Amino acid sequence: MHDVDRVDRAIIEQYVGGLAHVHTRLSNFPGHHESDQTVGALIDELVRAGLVGDPRSPLQYVMINDHSSNPAWPAPLRMHSLRAQALDRRRWREQVDGVRVLFGFEASLLADGRTDLPWELTEDCELVIASVHVVPDEIDHNAEALQEMFERACANPGVDVIGHPVRHIEGLRGMDWSRILERAAATGTAIEVNMNIYPDPKREPARARFWAEWLRALANSGADVFLGSDIHNRLQRERFVHDWLDLGHPGRSRVADCVGGMMAADIEPERVVNANWRQFRSWLELDKRARAVRARTRATRPETVYPTMALTPRSA
């Protein structure tokens, strides 16, 4: 067990070697404007803060994951639509002001476990994060239906990462998270730990308790871990930079709190597929079958496996 009180900058940099899952204005749609930033504005601020742009900078890459269709009304995207043309990878640059930039998508999960992303775009991008955004009423807050949707998504060969899986449903009783996480491991699907929604332990103790249990179940599942920032706009970008400057001060930095929570759950930096550029590049080059084989080789401790993780309601 790690001593999380000793979380310092050097330790955090072992987990956070890049900024992944970032949105730009391409994630905006009529009636859904969630991003006010461009790739250039993002890179400029990170360079000014000393986080990128120099061989000695702590962050080695930036990964953009814009939405494929409108997350407020997700629907299958037609490959020959204007939207799909705007998302064509051939339009993207691999370097911005000397900073390594990768491009992927955050797709929306549909009720049947498919995503809204055309297969052609899935094949021609670095990484696909599939997340639950808006689902039909008969699925929303239906633990059995949501669980089946997550498991089908894990089996989808075009899904690399299940994005922010616990967002808005931390207190949903009946979810067998251990089964979902073990399914992710068996299919070579990574699970996102999303820094943007990590709970404040002082202000949100019930959510913090849930996350401690959930992270422990994730650790025991053997599934790969993807650490995402989910930055959408200038305010979130500035908060991340401020959090980075406050690293090593649990309670003052969400980044430090999140890494501390992962350490407390015995999730080692080697488990985080995007902890550094070399590790991330190696993982991206594997297909899901190879990722699943690697996950199966991880040692587990049977005495600490949570067969069905009890959930703490948010109101508790």
Short mmCIF file of N, CA and C in Angstrom, two decimals, residues 151-274:
data_model
loop_
_atom_site.label_atom_id
_atom_site.label_comp_id
_atom_site.label_asym_id
_atom_site.label_seq_id
_atom_site.Cartn_x
_atom_site.Cartn_y
_atom_site.Cartn_z
N GLU A 151 -21.02 -3.43 -21.35
CA GLU A 151 -20.39 -4.69 -21.72
C GLU A 151 -20.35 -4.86 -23.23
N ARG A 152 -21.40 -4.44 -23.93
CA ARG A 152 -21.39 -4.49 -25.39
C ARG A 152 -20.34 -3.53 -25.95
N ALA A 153 -20.20 -2.38 -25.32
CA ALA A 153 -19.20 -1.42 -25.78
C ALA A 153 -17.80 -2.00 -25.64
N CYS A 154 -17.55 -2.71 -24.55
CA CYS A 154 -16.23 -3.34 -24.37
C CYS A 154 -15.94 -4.32 -25.49
N ALA A 155 -16.96 -5.02 -25.96
CA ALA A 155 -16.77 -6.00 -27.03
C ALA A 155 -16.64 -5.35 -28.40
N ASN A 156 -16.89 -4.07 -28.51
CA ASN A 156 -16.81 -3.35 -29.78
C ASN A 156 -15.34 -3.16 -30.16
N PRO A 157 -14.89 -3.71 -31.29
CA PRO A 157 -13.47 -3.58 -31.65
C PRO A 157 -13.05 -2.15 -31.95
N GLY A 158 -14.01 -1.25 -32.18
CA GLY A 158 -13.68 0.14 -32.46
C GLY A 158 -13.61 1.02 -31.24
N VAL A 159 -13.78 0.45 -30.05
CA VAL A 159 -13.75 1.23 -28.80
C VAL A 159 -12.46 0.90 -28.05
N ASP A 160 -11.62 1.92 -27.86
CA ASP A 160 -10.37 1.72 -27.13
C ASP A 160 -10.54 1.95 -25.63
N VAL A 161 -11.37 2.94 -25.27
CA VAL A 161 -11.50 3.38 -23.87
C VAL A 161 -12.97 3.60 -23.56
N ILE A 162 -13.42 3.16 -22.39
CA ILE A 162 -14.74 3.54 -21.88
C ILE A 162 -14.54 4.82 -21.08
N GLY A 163 -15.16 5.92 -21.57
CA GLY A 163 -14.93 7.22 -20.96
C GLY A 163 -15.82 7.48 -19.77
N HIS A 164 -15.29 8.18 -18.79
CA HIS A 164 -15.97 8.57 -17.53
C HIS A 164 -17.18 7.69 -17.21
N PRO A 165 -16.97 6.39 -17.01
CA PRO A 165 -18.12 5.49 -16.88
C PRO A 165 -19.03 5.78 -15.69
N VAL A 166 -18.49 6.37 -14.61
CA VAL A 166 -19.34 6.55 -13.43
C VAL A 166 -19.99 7.93 -13.37
N ARG A 167 -19.77 8.76 -14.38
CA ARG A 167 -20.32 10.12 -14.32
C ARG A 167 -21.84 10.09 -14.22
N HIS A 168 -22.37 10.77 -13.23
CA HIS A 168 -23.81 10.92 -12.97
C HIS A 168 -24.48 9.66 -12.42
N ILE A 169 -23.77 8.52 -12.35
CA ILE A 169 -24.44 7.31 -11.87
C ILE A 169 -23.67 6.66 -10.74
N GLU A 170 -22.90 7.46 -9.98
CA GLU A 170 -22.16 6.88 -8.86
C GLU A 170 -23.09 6.20 -7.86
N GLY A 171 -24.26 6.76 -7.66
CA GLY A 171 -25.16 6.22 -6.63
C GLY A 171 -26.20 5.26 -7.16
N LEU A 172 -26.03 4.79 -8.41
CA LEU A 172 -27.03 3.91 -9.00
C LEU A 172 -26.87 2.49 -8.46
N ARG A 173 -27.84 2.07 -7.67
CA ARG A 173 -27.78 0.72 -7.09
C ARG A 173 -28.02 -0.33 -8.17
N GLY A 174 -27.40 -1.47 -7.97
CA GLY A 174 -27.60 -2.58 -8.89
C GLY A 174 -26.52 -2.72 -9.95
N MET A 175 -25.63 -1.72 -10.06
CA MET A 175 -24.55 -1.82 -11.03
C MET A 175 -23.45 -2.74 -10.49
N ASP A 176 -23.14 -3.77 -11.23
CA ASP A 176 -22.05 -4.66 -10.86
C ASP A 176 -20.79 -4.16 -11.57
N TRP A 177 -20.13 -3.18 -10.97
CA TRP A 177 -18.98 -2.56 -11.61
C TRP A 177 -17.84 -3.54 -11.80
N SER A 178 -17.67 -4.45 -10.87
CA SER A 178 -16.58 -5.41 -11.01
C SER A 178 -16.74 -6.24 -12.27
N ARG A 179 -17.96 -6.62 -12.59
CA ARG A 179 -18.20 -7.42 -13.80
C ARG A 179 -17.89 -6.59 -15.05
N ILE A 180 -18.27 -5.31 -15.03
CA ILE A 180 -17.98 -4.45 -16.18
C ILE A 180 -16.48 -4.28 -16.35
N LEU A 181 -15.78 -4.04 -15.25
CA LEU A 181 -14.34 -3.80 -15.32
C LEU A 181 -13.60 -5.07 -15.75
N GLU A 182 -14.06 -6.21 -15.27
CA GLU A 182 -13.44 -7.46 -15.69
C GLU A 182 -13.72 -7.74 -17.16
N ARG A 183 -14.90 -7.35 -17.64
CA ARG A 183 -15.20 -7.48 -19.07
C ARG A 183 -14.28 -6.58 -19.89
N ALA A 184 -13.99 -5.40 -19.37
CA ALA A 184 -13.06 -4.50 -20.06
C ALA A 184 -11.68 -5.15 -20.16
N ALA A 185 -11.22 -5.75 -19.07
CA ALA A 185 -9.92 -6.41 -19.10
C ALA A 185 -9.91 -7.56 -20.11
N ALA A 186 -10.99 -8.33 -20.15
CA ALA A 186 -11.05 -9.50 -21.03
C ALA A 186 -11.09 -9.12 -22.50
N THR A 187 -11.51 -7.90 -22.82
CA THR A 187 -11.63 -7.46 -24.21
C THR A 187 -10.55 -6.47 -24.61
N GLY A 188 -9.62 -6.16 -23.70
CA GLY A 188 -8.56 -5.21 -24.04
C GLY A 188 -9.03 -3.78 -24.12
N THR A 189 -10.07 -3.46 -23.36
CA THR A 189 -10.63 -2.11 -23.34
C THR A 189 -10.15 -1.37 -22.10
N ALA A 190 -9.63 -0.18 -22.26
CA ALA A 190 -9.17 0.60 -21.12
C ALA A 190 -10.35 1.32 -20.47
N ILE A 191 -10.20 1.64 -19.19
CA ILE A 191 -11.21 2.38 -18.44
C ILE A 191 -10.63 3.74 -18.07
N GLU A 192 -11.39 4.78 -18.34
CA GLU A 192 -10.90 6.13 -18.03
C GLU A 192 -11.10 6.47 -16.56
N VAL A 193 -10.05 6.98 -15.95
CA VAL A 193 -10.16 7.70 -14.68
C VAL A 193 -10.12 9.17 -15.06
N ASN A 194 -11.23 9.84 -14.85
CA ASN A 194 -11.43 11.19 -15.37
C ASN A 194 -11.14 12.22 -14.27
N MET A 195 -10.05 12.95 -14.44
CA MET A 195 -9.65 13.92 -13.42
C MET A 195 -10.66 15.05 -13.27
N ASN A 196 -11.40 15.34 -14.33
CA ASN A 196 -12.32 16.48 -14.31
C ASN A 196 -13.51 16.25 -13.39
N ILE A 197 -13.82 14.99 -13.10
CA ILE A 197 -14.98 14.70 -12.24
C ILE A 197 -14.56 14.04 -10.93
N TYR A 198 -13.26 14.02 -10.66
CA TYR A 198 -12.82 13.40 -9.41
C TYR A 198 -13.37 14.20 -8.23
N PRO A 199 -13.95 13.54 -7.23
CA PRO A 199 -14.63 14.27 -6.15
C PRO A 199 -13.67 14.97 -5.20
N ASP A 200 -14.14 16.07 -4.65
CA ASP A 200 -13.42 16.76 -3.57
C ASP A 200 -13.71 16.00 -2.28
N PRO A 201 -12.70 15.38 -1.67
CA PRO A 201 -12.95 14.54 -0.49
C PRO A 201 -13.61 15.30 0.67
N LYS A 202 -13.36 16.60 0.78
CA LYS A 202 -13.92 17.36 1.89
C LYS A 202 -15.36 17.77 1.62
N ARG A 203 -15.65 18.18 0.41
CA ARG A 203 -16.99 18.67 0.09
C ARG A 203 -17.93 17.56 -0.39
N GLU A 204 -17.38 16.45 -0.88
CA GLU A 204 -18.19 15.37 -1.43
C GLU A 204 -17.77 14.03 -0.83
N PRO A 205 -17.93 13.85 0.45
CA PRO A 205 -17.44 12.62 1.08
C PRO A 205 -18.10 11.35 0.57
N ALA A 206 -19.41 11.41 0.24
CA ALA A 206 -20.08 10.20 -0.25
C ALA A 206 -19.51 9.78 -1.60
N ARG A 207 -19.34 10.74 -2.49
CA ARG A 207 -18.74 10.43 -3.79
C ARG A 207 -17.30 9.96 -3.62
N ALA A 208 -16.58 10.57 -2.70
CA ALA A 208 -15.19 10.16 -2.47
C ALA A 208 -15.13 8.71 -2.00
N ARG A 209 -16.07 8.31 -1.14
CA ARG A 209 -16.10 6.91 -0.67
C ARG A 209 -16.38 5.96 -1.84
N PHE A 210 -17.33 6.37 -2.69
CA PHE A 210 -17.63 5.54 -3.85
C PHE A 210 -16.39 5.38 -4.73
N TRP A 211 -15.72 6.49 -5.01
CA TRP A 211 -14.57 6.44 -5.90
C TRP A 211 -13.45 5.57 -5.32
N ALA A 212 -13.26 5.62 -4.01
CA ALA A 212 -12.23 4.77 -3.39
C ALA A 212 -12.54 3.30 -3.64
N GLU A 213 -13.82 2.91 -3.51
CA GLU A 213 -14.22 1.53 -3.76
C GLU A 213 -14.11 1.19 -5.25
N TRP A 214 -14.55 2.12 -6.09
CA TRP A 214 -14.53 1.89 -7.54
C TRP A 214 -13.10 1.74 -8.04
N LEU A 215 -12.19 2.59 -7.57
CA LEU A 215 -10.79 2.49 -7.99
C LEU A 215 -10.17 1.18 -7.52
N ARG A 216 -10.56 0.71 -6.35
CA ARG A 216 -10.04 -0.57 -5.87
C ARG A 216 -10.56 -1.70 -6.77
N ALA A 217 -11.83 -1.64 -7.16
CA ALA A 217 -12.36 -2.65 -8.08
C ALA A 217 -11.66 -2.58 -9.43
N LEU A 218 -11.37 -1.37 -9.90
CA LEU A 218 -10.63 -1.21 -11.15
C LEU A 218 -9.24 -1.82 -11.03
N ALA A 219 -8.57 -1.59 -9.90
CA ALA A 219 -7.24 -2.15 -9.69
C ALA A 219 -7.28 -3.67 -9.74
N ASN A 220 -8.27 -4.26 -9.12
CA ASN A 220 -8.35 -5.72 -9.04
C ASN A 220 -8.82 -6.37 -10.33
N SER A 221 -9.43 -5.59 -11.22
CA SER A 221 -9.97 -6.17 -12.45
C SER A 221 -8.89 -6.54 -13.44
N GLY A 222 -7.74 -5.89 -13.38
CA GLY A 222 -6.70 -6.10 -14.37
C GLY A 222 -6.84 -5.24 -15.61
N ALA A 223 -7.93 -4.46 -15.71
CA ALA A 223 -8.15 -3.64 -16.90
C ALA A 223 -7.11 -2.54 -17.02
N ASP A 224 -6.80 -2.17 -18.27
CA ASP A 224 -5.93 -1.02 -18.50
C ASP A 224 -6.62 0.24 -18.02
N VAL A 225 -5.82 1.22 -17.60
CA VAL A 225 -6.33 2.49 -17.08
C VAL A 225 -5.88 3.62 -18.00
N PHE A 226 -6.81 4.48 -18.35
CA PHE A 226 -6.54 5.66 -19.17
C PHE A 226 -6.85 6.88 -18.31
N LEU A 227 -5.89 7.77 -18.15
CA LEU A 227 -6.07 8.95 -17.30
C LEU A 227 -6.42 10.14 -18.18
N GLY A 228 -7.65 10.64 -18.05
CA GLY A 228 -8.14 11.71 -18.91
C GLY A 228 -8.40 13.00 -18.16
N SER A 229 -8.25 14.13 -18.87
CA SER A 229 -8.49 15.44 -18.26
C SER A 229 -9.89 15.96 -18.57
N ASP A 230 -10.44 15.60 -19.74
CA ASP A 230 -11.78 16.03 -20.15
C ASP A 230 -11.92 17.55 -20.08
N ILE A 231 -10.90 18.27 -20.54
CA ILE A 231 -10.93 19.73 -20.54
C ILE A 231 -11.72 20.22 -21.75
N HIS A 232 -12.75 21.06 -21.49
CA HIS A 232 -13.61 21.55 -22.56
C HIS A 232 -13.37 23.03 -22.90
N ASN A 233 -13.00 23.84 -21.92
CA ASN A 233 -13.03 25.28 -22.14
C ASN A 233 -11.91 25.98 -21.37
N ARG A 234 -11.87 27.29 -21.52
CA ARG A 234 -10.80 28.09 -20.92
C ARG A 234 -10.78 27.96 -19.41
N LEU A 235 -11.94 27.97 -18.76
CA LEU A 235 -11.97 27.90 -17.30
C LEU A 235 -11.40 26.56 -16.81
N GLN A 236 -11.79 25.47 -17.46
CA GLN A 236 -11.25 24.17 -17.07
C GLN A 236 -9.76 24.08 -17.38
N ARG A 237 -9.36 24.69 -18.48
CA ARG A 237 -7.94 24.71 -18.83
C ARG A 237 -7.13 25.46 -17.79
N GLU A 238 -7.63 26.61 -17.38
CA GLU A 238 -6.93 27.40 -16.36
C GLU A 238 -6.91 26.67 -15.03
N ARG A 239 -8.00 25.96 -14.71
CA ARG A 239 -8.03 25.21 -13.45
C ARG A 239 -6.99 24.09 -13.47
N PHE A 240 -6.85 23.42 -14.63
CA PHE A 240 -5.84 22.37 -14.71
C PHE A 240 -4.44 22.95 -14.48
N VAL A 241 -4.15 24.09 -15.12
CA VAL A 241 -2.84 24.70 -14.94
C VAL A 241 -2.64 25.09 -13.48
N HIS A 242 -3.67 25.66 -12.86
CA HIS A 242 -3.58 26.03 -11.44
C HIS A 242 -3.37 24.79 -10.58
N ASP A 243 -4.11 23.71 -10.90
CA ASP A 243 -3.96 22.47 -10.14
C ASP A 243 -2.54 21.93 -10.27
N TRP A 244 -1.97 22.05 -11.48
CA TRP A 244 -0.62 21.55 -11.67
C TRP A 244 0.37 22.34 -10.82
N LEU A 245 0.17 23.64 -10.74
CA LEU A 245 1.07 24.46 -9.92
C LEU A 245 0.94 24.12 -8.44
N ASP A 246 -0.21 23.55 -8.05
CA ASP A 246 -0.42 23.16 -6.65
C ASP A 246 -0.19 21.67 -6.41
N LEU A 247 0.52 21.02 -7.32
CA LEU A 247 0.80 19.60 -7.13
C LEU A 247 1.56 19.38 -5.82
N GLY A 248 1.30 18.24 -5.23
CA GLY A 248 1.95 17.94 -3.96
C GLY A 248 1.19 18.47 -2.76
N HIS A 249 0.02 19.08 -3.03
CA HIS A 249 -0.79 19.63 -1.93
C HIS A 249 -2.18 19.01 -2.00
N PRO A 250 -2.38 17.79 -1.48
CA PRO A 250 -3.71 17.18 -1.49
C PRO A 250 -4.74 18.11 -0.88
N GLY A 251 -5.90 18.19 -1.53
CA GLY A 251 -6.94 19.10 -1.08
C GLY A 251 -6.90 20.43 -1.79
N ARG A 252 -5.78 20.75 -2.43
CA ARG A 252 -5.67 22.00 -3.19
C ARG A 252 -5.58 21.73 -4.68
N SER A 253 -5.29 20.51 -5.07
CA SER A 253 -5.12 20.16 -6.47
C SER A 253 -5.93 18.92 -6.79
N ARG A 254 -6.86 19.03 -7.73
CA ARG A 254 -7.65 17.87 -8.13
C ARG A 254 -6.76 16.81 -8.78
N VAL A 255 -5.73 17.27 -9.50
CA VAL A 255 -4.79 16.32 -10.10
C VAL A 255 -4.10 15.50 -9.02
N ALA A 256 -3.62 16.19 -7.97
CA ALA A 256 -2.94 15.50 -6.87
C ALA A 256 -3.90 14.56 -6.15
N ASP A 257 -5.15 15.02 -5.92
CA ASP A 257 -6.13 14.17 -5.24
C ASP A 257 -6.41 12.91 -6.06
N CYS A 258 -6.56 13.07 -7.38
CA CYS A 258 -6.87 11.93 -8.24
C CYS A 258 -5.73 10.92 -8.25
N VAL A 259 -4.51 11.40 -8.40
CA VAL A 259 -3.36 10.50 -8.38
C VAL A 259 -3.24 9.83 -7.01
N GLY A 260 -3.48 10.58 -5.95
CA GLY A 260 -3.45 10.00 -4.61
C GLY A 260 -4.48 8.91 -4.45
N GLY A 261 -5.67 9.10 -5.01
CA GLY A 261 -6.71 8.07 -4.96
C GLY A 261 -6.31 6.82 -5.72
N MET A 262 -5.67 7.00 -6.85
CA MET A 262 -5.20 5.85 -7.62
C MET A 262 -4.11 5.10 -6.86
N MET A 263 -3.21 5.85 -6.24
CA MET A 263 -2.16 5.22 -5.45
C MET A 263 -2.74 4.44 -4.27
N ALA A 264 -3.74 5.02 -3.62
CA ALA A 264 -4.37 4.34 -2.49
C ALA A 264 -5.02 3.03 -2.91
N ALA A 265 -5.47 2.97 -4.18
CA ALA A 265 -6.08 1.76 -4.70
C ALA A 265 -5.06 0.79 -5.28
N ASP A 266 -3.77 1.14 -5.16
CA ASP A 266 -2.69 0.30 -5.69
C ASP A 266 -2.72 0.20 -7.21
N ILE A 267 -3.11 1.29 -7.87
CA ILE A 267 -2.98 1.37 -9.32
C ILE A 267 -1.63 2.00 -9.61
N GLU A 268 -0.71 1.20 -10.10
CA GLU A 268 0.65 1.65 -10.37
C GLU A 268 0.70 2.46 -11.66
N PRO A 269 1.69 3.35 -11.82
CA PRO A 269 1.79 4.12 -13.07
C PRO A 269 1.97 3.23 -14.29
N GLU A 270 2.54 2.03 -14.11
CA GLU A 270 2.68 1.11 -15.24
C GLU A 270 1.33 0.65 -15.78
N ARG A 271 0.28 0.75 -14.95
CA ARG A 271 -1.07 0.37 -15.38
C ARG A 271 -1.71 1.45 -16.24
N VAL A 272 -1.23 2.68 -16.13
CA VAL A 272 -1.84 3.82 -16.84
C VAL A 272 -1.24 3.86 -18.24
N VAL A 273 -2.05 3.54 -19.24
CA VAL A 273 -1.52 3.34 -20.58
C VAL A 273 -0.93 4.62 -21.17
N ASN A 274 -1.41 5.78 -20.72
CA ASN A 274 -0.93 7.05 -21.27
C ASN A 274 -0.10 7.83 -20.26
#
